[in-house]
Every structure is written in structure tokens, then in C-alpha cells.
PDB file of C-alpha atoms in Angstrom:
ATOM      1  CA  UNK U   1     -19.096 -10.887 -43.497  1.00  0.00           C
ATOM      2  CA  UNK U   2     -19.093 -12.419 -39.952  1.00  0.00           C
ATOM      3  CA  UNK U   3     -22.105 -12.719 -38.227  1.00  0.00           C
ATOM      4  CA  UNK U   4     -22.704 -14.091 -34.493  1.00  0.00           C
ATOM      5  CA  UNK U   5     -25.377 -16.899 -33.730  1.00  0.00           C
ATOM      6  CA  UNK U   6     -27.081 -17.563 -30.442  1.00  0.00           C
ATOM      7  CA  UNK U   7     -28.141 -21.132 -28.866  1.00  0.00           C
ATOM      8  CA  UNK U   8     -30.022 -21.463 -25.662  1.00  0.00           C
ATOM      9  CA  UNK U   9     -29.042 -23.215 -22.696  1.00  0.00           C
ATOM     10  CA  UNK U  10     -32.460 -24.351 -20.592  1.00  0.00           C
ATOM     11  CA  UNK U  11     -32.417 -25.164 -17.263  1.00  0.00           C
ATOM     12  CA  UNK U  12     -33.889 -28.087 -15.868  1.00  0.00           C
ATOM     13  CA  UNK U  13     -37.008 -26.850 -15.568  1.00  0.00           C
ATOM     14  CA  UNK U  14     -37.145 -25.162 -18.910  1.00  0.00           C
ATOM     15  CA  UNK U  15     -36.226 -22.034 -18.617  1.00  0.00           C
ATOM     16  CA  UNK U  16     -33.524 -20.580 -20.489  1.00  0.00           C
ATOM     17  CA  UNK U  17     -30.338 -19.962 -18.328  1.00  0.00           C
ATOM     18  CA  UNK U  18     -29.001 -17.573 -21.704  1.00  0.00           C
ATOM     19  CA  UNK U  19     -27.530 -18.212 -24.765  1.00  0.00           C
ATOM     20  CA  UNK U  20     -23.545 -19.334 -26.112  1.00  0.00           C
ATOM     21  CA  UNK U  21     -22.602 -16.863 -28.897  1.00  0.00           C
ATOM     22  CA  UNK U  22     -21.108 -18.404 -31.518  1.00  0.00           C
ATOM     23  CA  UNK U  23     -19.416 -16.876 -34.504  1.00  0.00           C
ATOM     24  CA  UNK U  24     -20.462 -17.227 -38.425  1.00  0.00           C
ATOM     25  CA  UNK U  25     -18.962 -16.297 -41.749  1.00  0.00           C
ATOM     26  CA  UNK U  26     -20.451 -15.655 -44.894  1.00  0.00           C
ATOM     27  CA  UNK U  27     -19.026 -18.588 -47.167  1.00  0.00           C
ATOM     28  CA  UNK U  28     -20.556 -18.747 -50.565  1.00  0.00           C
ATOM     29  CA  UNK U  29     -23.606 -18.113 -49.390  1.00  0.00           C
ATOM     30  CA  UNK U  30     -23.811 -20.127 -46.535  1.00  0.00           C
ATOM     31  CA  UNK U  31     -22.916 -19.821 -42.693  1.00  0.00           C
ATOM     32  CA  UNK U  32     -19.916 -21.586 -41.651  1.00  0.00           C
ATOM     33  CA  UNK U  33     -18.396 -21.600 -38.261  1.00  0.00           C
ATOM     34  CA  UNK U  34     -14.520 -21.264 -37.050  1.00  0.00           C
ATOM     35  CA  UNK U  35     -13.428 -24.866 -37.696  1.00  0.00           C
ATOM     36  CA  UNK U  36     -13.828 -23.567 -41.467  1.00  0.00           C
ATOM     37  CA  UNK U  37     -13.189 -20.038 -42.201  1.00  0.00           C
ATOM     38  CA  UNK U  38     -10.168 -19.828 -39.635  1.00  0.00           C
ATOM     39  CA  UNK U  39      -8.559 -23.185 -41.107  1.00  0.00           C
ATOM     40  CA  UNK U  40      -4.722 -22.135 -40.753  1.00  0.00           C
ATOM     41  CA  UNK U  41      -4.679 -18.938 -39.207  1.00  0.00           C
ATOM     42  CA  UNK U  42      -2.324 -17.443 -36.803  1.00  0.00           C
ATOM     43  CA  UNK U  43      -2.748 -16.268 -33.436  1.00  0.00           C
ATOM     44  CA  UNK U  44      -3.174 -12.936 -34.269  1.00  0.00           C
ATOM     45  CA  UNK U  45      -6.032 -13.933 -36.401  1.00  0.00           C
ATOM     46  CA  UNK U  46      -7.549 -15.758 -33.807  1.00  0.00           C
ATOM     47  CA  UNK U  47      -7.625 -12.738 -31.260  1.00  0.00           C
ATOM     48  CA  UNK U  48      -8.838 -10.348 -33.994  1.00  0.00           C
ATOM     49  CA  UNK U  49     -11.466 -12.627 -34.262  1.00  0.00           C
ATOM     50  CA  UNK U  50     -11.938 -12.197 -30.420  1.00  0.00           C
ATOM     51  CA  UNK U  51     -12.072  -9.040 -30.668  1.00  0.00           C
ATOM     52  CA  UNK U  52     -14.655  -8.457 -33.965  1.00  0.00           C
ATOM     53  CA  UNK U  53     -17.213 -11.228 -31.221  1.00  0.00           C
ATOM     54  CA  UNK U  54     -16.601  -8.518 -28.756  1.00  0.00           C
ATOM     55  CA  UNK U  55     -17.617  -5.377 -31.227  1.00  0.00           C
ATOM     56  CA  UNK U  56     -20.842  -7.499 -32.522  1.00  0.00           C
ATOM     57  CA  UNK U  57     -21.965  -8.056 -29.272  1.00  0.00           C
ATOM     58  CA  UNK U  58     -21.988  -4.374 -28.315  1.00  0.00           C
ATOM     59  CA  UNK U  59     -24.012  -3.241 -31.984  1.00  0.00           C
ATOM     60  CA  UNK U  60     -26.621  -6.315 -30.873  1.00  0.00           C
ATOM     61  CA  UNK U  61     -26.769  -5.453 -27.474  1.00  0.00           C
ATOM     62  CA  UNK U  62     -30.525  -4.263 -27.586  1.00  0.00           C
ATOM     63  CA  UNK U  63     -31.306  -7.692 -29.342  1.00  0.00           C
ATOM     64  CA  UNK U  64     -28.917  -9.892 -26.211  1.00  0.00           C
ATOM     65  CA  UNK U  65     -30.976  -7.861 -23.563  1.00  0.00           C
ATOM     66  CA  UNK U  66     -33.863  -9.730 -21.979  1.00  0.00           C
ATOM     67  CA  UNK U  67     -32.176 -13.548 -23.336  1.00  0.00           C
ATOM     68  CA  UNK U  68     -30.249 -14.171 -19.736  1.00  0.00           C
ATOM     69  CA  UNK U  69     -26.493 -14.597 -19.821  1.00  0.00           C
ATOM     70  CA  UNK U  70     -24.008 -14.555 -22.541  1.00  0.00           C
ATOM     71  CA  UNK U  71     -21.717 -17.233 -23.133  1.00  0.00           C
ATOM     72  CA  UNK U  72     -18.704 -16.198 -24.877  1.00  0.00           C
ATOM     73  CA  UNK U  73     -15.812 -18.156 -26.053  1.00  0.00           C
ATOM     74  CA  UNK U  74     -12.469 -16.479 -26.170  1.00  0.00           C
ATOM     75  CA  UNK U  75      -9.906 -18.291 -27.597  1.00  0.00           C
ATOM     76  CA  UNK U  76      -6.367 -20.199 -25.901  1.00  0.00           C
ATOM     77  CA  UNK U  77      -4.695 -17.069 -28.286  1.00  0.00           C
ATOM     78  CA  UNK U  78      -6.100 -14.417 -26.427  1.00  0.00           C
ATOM     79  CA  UNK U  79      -6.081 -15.619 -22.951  1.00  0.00           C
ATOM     80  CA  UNK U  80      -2.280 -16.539 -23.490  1.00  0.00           C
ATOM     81  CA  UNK U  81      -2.102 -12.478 -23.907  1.00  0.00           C
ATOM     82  CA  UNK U  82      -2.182 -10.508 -21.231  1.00  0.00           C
ATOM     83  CA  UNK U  83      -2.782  -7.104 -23.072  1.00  0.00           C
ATOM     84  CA  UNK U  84      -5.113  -8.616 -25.596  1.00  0.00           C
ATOM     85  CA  UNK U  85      -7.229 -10.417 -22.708  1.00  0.00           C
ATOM     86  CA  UNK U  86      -7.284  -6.982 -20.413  1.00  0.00           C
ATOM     87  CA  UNK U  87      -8.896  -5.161 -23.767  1.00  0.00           C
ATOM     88  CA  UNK U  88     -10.928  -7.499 -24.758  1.00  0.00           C
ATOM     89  CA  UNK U  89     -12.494  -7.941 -21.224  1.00  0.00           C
ATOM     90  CA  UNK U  90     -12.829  -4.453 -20.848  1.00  0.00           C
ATOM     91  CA  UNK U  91     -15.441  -4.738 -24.137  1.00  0.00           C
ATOM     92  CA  UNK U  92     -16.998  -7.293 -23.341  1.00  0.00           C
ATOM     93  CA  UNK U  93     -17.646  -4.859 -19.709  1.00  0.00           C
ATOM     94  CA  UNK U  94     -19.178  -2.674 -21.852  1.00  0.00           C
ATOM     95  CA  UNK U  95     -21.956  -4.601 -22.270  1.00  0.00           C
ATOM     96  CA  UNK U  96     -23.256  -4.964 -18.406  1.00  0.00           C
ATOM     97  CA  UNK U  97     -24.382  -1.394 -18.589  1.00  0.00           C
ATOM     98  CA  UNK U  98     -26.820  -2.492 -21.347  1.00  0.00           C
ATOM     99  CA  UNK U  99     -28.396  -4.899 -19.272  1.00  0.00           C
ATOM    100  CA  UNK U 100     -25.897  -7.741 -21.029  1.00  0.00           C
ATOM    101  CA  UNK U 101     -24.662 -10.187 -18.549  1.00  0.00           C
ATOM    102  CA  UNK U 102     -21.378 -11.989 -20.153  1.00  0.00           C
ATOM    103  CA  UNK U 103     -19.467 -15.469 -19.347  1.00  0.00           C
ATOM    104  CA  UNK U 104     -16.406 -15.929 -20.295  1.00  0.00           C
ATOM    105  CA  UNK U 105     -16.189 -19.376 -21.672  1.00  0.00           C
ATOM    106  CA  UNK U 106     -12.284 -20.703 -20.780  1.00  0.00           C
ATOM    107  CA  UNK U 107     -11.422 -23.122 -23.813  1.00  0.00           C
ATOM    108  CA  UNK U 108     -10.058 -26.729 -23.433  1.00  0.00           C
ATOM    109  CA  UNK U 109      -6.684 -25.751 -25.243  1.00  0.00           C
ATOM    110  CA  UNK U 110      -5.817 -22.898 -23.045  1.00  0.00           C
ATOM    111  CA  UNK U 111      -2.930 -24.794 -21.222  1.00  0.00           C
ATOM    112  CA  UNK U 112      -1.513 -22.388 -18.812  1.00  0.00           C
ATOM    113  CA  UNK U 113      -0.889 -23.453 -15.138  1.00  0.00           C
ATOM    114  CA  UNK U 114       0.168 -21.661 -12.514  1.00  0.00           C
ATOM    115  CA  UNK U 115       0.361 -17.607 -11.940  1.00  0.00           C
ATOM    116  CA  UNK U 116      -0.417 -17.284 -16.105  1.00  0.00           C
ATOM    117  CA  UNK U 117      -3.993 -18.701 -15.064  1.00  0.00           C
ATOM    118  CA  UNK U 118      -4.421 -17.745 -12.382  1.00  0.00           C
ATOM    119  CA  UNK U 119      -3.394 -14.223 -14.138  1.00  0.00           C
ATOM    120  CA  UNK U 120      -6.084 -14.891 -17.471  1.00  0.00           C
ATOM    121  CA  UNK U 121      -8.646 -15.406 -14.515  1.00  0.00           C
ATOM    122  CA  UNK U 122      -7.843 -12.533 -12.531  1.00  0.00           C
ATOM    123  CA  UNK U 123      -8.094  -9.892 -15.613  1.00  0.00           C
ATOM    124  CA  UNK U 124     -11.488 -11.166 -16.704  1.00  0.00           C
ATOM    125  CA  UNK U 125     -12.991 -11.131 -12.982  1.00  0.00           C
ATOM    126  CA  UNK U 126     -11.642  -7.841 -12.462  1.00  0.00           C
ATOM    127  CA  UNK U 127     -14.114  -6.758 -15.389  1.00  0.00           C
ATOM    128  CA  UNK U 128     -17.099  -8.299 -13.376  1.00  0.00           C
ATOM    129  CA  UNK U 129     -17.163 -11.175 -16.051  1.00  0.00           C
ATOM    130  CA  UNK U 130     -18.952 -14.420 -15.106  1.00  0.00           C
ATOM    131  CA  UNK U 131     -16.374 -17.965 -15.889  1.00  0.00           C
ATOM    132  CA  UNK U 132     -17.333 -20.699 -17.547  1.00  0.00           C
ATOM    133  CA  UNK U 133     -14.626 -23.963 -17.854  1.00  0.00           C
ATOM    134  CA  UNK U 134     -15.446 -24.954 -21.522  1.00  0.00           C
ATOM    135  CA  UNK U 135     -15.361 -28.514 -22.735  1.00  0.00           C
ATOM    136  CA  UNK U 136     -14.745 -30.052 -19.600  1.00  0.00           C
ATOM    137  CA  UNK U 137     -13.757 -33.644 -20.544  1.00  0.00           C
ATOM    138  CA  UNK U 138     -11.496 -32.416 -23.219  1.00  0.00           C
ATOM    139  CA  UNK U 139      -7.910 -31.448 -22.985  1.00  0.00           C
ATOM    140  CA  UNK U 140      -6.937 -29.407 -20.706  1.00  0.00           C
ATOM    141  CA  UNK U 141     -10.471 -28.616 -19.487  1.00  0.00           C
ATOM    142  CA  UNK U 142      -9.857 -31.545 -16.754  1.00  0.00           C
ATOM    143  CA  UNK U 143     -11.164 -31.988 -12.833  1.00  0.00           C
ATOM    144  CA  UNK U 144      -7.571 -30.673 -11.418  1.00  0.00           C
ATOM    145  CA  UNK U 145      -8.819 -26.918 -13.492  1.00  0.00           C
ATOM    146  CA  UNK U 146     -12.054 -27.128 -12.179  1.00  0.00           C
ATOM    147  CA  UNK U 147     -10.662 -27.873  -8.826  1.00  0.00           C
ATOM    148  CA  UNK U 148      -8.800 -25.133  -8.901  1.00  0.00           C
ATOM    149  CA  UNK U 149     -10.477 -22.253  -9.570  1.00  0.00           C
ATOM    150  CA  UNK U 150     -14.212 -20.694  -8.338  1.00  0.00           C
ATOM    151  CA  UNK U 151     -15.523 -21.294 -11.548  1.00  0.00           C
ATOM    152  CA  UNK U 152     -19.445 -19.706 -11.744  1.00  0.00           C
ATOM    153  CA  UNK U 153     -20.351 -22.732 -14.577  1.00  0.00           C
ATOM    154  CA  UNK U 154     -18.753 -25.990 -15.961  1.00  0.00           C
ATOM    155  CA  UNK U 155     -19.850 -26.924 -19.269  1.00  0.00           C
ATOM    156  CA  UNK U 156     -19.260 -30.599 -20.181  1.00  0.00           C
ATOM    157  CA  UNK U 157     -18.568 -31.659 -23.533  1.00  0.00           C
ATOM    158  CA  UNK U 158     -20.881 -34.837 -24.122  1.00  0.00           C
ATOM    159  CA  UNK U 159     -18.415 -35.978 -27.026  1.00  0.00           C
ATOM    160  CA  UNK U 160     -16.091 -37.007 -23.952  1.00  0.00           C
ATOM    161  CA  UNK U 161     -18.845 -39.685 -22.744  1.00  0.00           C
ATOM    162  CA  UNK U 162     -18.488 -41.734 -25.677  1.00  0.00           C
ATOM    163  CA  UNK U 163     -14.818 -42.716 -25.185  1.00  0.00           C
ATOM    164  CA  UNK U 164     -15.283 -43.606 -21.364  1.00  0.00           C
ATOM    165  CA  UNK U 165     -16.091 -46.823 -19.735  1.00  0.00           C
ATOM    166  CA  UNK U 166     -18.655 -45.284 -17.141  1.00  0.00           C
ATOM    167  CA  UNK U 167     -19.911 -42.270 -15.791  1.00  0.00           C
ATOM    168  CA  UNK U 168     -17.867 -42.354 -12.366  1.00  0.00           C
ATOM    169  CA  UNK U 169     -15.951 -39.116 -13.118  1.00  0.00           C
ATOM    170  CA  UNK U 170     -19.118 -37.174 -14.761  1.00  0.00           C
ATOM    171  CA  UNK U 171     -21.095 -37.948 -10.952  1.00  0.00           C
ATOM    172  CA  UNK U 172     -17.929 -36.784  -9.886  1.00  0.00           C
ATOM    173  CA  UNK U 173     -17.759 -33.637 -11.043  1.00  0.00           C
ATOM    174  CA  UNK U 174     -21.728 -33.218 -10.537  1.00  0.00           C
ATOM    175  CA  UNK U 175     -21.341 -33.793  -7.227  1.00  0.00           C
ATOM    176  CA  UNK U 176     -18.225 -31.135  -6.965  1.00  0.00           C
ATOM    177  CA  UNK U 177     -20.351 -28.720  -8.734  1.00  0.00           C
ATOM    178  CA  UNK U 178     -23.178 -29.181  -6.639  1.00  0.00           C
ATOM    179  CA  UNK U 179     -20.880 -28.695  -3.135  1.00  0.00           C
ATOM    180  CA  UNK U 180     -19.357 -25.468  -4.639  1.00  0.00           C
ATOM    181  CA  UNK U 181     -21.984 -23.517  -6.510  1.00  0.00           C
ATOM    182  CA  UNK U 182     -21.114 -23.817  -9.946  1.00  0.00           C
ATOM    183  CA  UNK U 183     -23.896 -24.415 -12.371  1.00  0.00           C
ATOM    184  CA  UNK U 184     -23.136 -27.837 -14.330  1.00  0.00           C
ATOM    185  CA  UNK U 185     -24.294 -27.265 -17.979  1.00  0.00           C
ATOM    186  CA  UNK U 186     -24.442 -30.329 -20.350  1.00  0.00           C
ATOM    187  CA  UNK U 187     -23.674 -29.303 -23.723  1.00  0.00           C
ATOM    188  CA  UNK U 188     -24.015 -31.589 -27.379  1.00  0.00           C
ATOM    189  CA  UNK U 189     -26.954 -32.782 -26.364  1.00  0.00           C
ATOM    190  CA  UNK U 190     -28.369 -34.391 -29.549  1.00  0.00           C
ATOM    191  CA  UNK U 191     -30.949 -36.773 -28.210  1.00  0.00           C
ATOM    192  CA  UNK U 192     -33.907 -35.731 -25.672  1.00  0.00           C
ATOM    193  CA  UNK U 193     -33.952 -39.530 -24.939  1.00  0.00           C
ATOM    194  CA  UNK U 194     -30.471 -39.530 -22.810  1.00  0.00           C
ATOM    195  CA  UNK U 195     -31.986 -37.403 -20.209  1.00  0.00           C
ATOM    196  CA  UNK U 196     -34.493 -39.739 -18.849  1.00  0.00           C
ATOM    197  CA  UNK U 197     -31.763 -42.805 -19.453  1.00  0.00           C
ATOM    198  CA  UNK U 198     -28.087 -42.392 -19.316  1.00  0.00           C
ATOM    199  CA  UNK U 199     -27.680 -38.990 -18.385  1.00  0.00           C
ATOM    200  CA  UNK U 200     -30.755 -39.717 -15.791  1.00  0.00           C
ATOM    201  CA  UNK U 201     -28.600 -39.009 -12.950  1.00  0.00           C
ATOM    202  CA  UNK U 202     -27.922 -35.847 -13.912  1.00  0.00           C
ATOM    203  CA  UNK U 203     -31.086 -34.109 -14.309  1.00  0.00           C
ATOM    204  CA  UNK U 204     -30.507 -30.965 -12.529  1.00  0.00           C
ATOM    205  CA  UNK U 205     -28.095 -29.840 -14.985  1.00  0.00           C
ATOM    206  CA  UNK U 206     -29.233 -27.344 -17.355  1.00  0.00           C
ATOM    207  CA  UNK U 207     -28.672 -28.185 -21.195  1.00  0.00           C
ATOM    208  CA  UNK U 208     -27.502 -27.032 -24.250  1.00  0.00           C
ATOM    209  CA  UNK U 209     -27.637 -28.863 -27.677  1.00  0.00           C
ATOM    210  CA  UNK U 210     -29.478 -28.808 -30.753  1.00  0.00           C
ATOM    211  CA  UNK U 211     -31.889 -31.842 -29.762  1.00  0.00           C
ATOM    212  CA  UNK U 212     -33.414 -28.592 -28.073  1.00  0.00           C
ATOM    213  CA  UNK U 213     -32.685 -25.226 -29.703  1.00  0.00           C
ATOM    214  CA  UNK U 214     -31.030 -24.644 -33.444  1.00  0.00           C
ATOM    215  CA  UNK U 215     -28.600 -21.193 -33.433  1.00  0.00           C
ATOM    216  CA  UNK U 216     -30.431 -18.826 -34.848  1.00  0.00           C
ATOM    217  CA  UNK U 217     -28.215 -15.900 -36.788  1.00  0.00           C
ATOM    218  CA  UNK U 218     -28.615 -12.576 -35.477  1.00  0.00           C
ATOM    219  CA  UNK U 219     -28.815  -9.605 -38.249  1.00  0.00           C
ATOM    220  CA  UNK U 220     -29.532  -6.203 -38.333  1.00  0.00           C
ATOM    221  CA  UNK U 221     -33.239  -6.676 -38.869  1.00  0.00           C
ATOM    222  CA  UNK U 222     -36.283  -7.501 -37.682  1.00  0.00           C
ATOM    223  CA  UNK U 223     -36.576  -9.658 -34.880  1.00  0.00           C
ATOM    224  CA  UNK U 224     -39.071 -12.059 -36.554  1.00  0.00           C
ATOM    225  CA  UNK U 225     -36.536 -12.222 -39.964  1.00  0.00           C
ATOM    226  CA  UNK U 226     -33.287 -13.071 -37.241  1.00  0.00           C
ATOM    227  CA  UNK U 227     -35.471 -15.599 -35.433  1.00  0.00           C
ATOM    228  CA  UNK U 228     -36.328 -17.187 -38.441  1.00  0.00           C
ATOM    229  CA  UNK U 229     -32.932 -17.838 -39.610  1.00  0.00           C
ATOM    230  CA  UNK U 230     -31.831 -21.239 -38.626  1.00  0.00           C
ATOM    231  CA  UNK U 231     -28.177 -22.211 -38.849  1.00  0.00           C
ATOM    232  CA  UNK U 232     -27.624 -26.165 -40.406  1.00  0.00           C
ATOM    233  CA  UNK U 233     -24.932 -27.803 -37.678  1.00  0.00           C
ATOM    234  CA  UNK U 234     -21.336 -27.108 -38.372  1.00  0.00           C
TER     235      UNK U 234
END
């Protein structure tokens, strides 16, 4: 049974910007994200997966009203496909009429340049989806993508500060973010402490990690029983 999970993004001054949906699988009793249950799958499995996110979202769309925006990953599979992206997006659509506002979170291993991105990009904007580059730091999620697209948020992967010698490219890209708009969201955050040391300079990012918010599974029951349910870190 696959499940989805929300964790909150805060802004800097607390308030909660929305939520990244992340997807779950039953597993001997226990939730258990991608990295395990889709171990060795094919591309096709990987946009069916897409596309079961996309149909959860619309049954819980009465529980993703009121939370802010919703941060969706789609994977390098499905953005590599034209006719799976266009369908997809045009679910995922279906959810602004229910007061759902969805971004499209752009992963790290999509590696298309040229008109295939700038195609991917095109067919989720035409759906009135927000962007998100995912990762940044990692992969292909670099500063020549962000540089080259009107991205609405930038999401940087805090793994990628622990194999650099300084911060100069992180001030960098707060810096570009700040000139153009796009909301700079930090996300791993383990430890409160880093925001009033190293990651001091960036303070005006909003945040996302579970040194502030656990994902919480949503089910088909009560709100207080899905709020309750606390996923361990996968």
C-alpha cells in the first residue's frame, strides 16, 4: 500500500511556506521511502509511481488545503517523457481548483539541456505549476540550471556543504536568488544550531529538515490519528 507523507518547510520567520510530499510504502509493517521499495525498477515503474503521487494527492486534497504549497517531486523518468510529463501535469492541475497550490520539484538527475528542458519546463508551466530546482548542489541541479531558467524556488541540498571547502558558491547562489525572485529553501537541516553559526549568513532562507518538522503520514482518517503518525527518517 503506498501512502504519501508531508514535511513542512518554515520560513524565516516561522511560518510554514507548505509542505514536500513524499511517497511511502507499506513494508512489513513499516513505512519505507523510494530508495527502498523502488530498488531496481525501470522507468516505467518510476513514472507509474509519478503518476499513483499524482492520484493520492487529488483523494487528500481536502486534507493539503489550508497547509500552503505543495512540493512535489517528479522523477528524471517522467520529465524525460514528453507524453507522460503533459498527463501527469495536467493532474497535478487538477488540484488548483481545490484550493491546492503545487511545485513541481525538478530532480538533480534530470540531465536534459537544451530545447528537451526547456520543453519539460514549458509543459509543466503551461499547467500553472509552480518550479522548484531540487537538490541544488547535486548533479545536475548546478548554478548554470538555475541560471537558466525563472525558477519560482531553489532548494539546496545541505549534504553538498559537507564536501566543499567554503561557502563562496552557496552566498552565490543566495545572492542570485535574492536579485531574481526565487525563494532559496535550505533543505536537510538536521541541527537548529547551524542557523545562528554556519549557515548564519543565510537566514532569510526558509527551511526544511527534520531538526524542525518529522513527515507525518497522511491516511484516510481522522486528522488527529494522521497527525499523530510520525515517520522514523529513511
Amino acid at each position: 500500500m503506498k501512502a504519501i507523507a508531508l514535511q513542512a518547510i518554515h520560513q524565516p520567520n516561522g511560518v510554514i511556506l507548505g509542505h514536500e510530499v513524499l511517497v511511502r510504502q507499506s513494508v512489513g509493517g513499516s513505512w519505507v521511502g523510494p530508495g527502498a521499495f523502488m530498488a531496481g525498477s525501470d522507468s516505467n515503474g518510476w513514472v507509474r509511481m509519478d503518476h499513483a503521487v499524482a492520484d493520492l494527492l487529488i483523494k487528500h486534497a481536502a486534507d493539503l488545503r489550508g497547509r500552503g504549497l505543495s512540493f512535489v517531486n517528479v522523477s528524471s523518468h517522467t520529465l524525460s517523457d514528453p507524453v507522460e510529463l503533459r498527463a501527469l501535469c495536467k493532474s497535478l492541475a487538477k488540484l488548483a481548483p481545490m484550493g491546492v497550490e503545487v511545485c513541481v520539484e525538478i530532480s538533480e538527475a534530470f540531465d536534459a539541456i537544451g530545447s528537451s528542458f526547456f520543453q519539460a519546463m514549458a509543459l509543466i508551466k503551461d499547467q500553472g505549476l509552480l518550479l522548484a530546482i531540487d537538490d541544488f548542489g547535486m548533479e545536475c541541479s548546478n548554478f548554470s540550471r538555475l541560471c537558466s531558467y525563472p525558477w519560482d524556488f531553489c532548494k539546496v541540498d545541505l549534504n553538498a556543504l559537507w564536501t566543499s571547502d567554503n561557502l563562496d558558491w552557496l552566498i552565490e547562489v543566495r545572492d542570485y536568488c535574492s536579485a531574481n525572485g526565487i525563494g532559496l529553501i535550505l533543505e536537510k537541516l538536521e541541527c537548529l544550531q547551524l542557523l545562528s553559526g554556519l549557515l548564519k549568513p543565510l537566514n532569510s532562507a526558509s527551511v526544511q529538515g527534520f531538526a524542525l518538522s518529522k513527515p507525518f503520514i497522511l491516511q484516510l482518517s481522522s486528522f488527529a490519528e494522521r497527525t499523530a503518525t510520525q515517520l522514523k527518517a529513511q
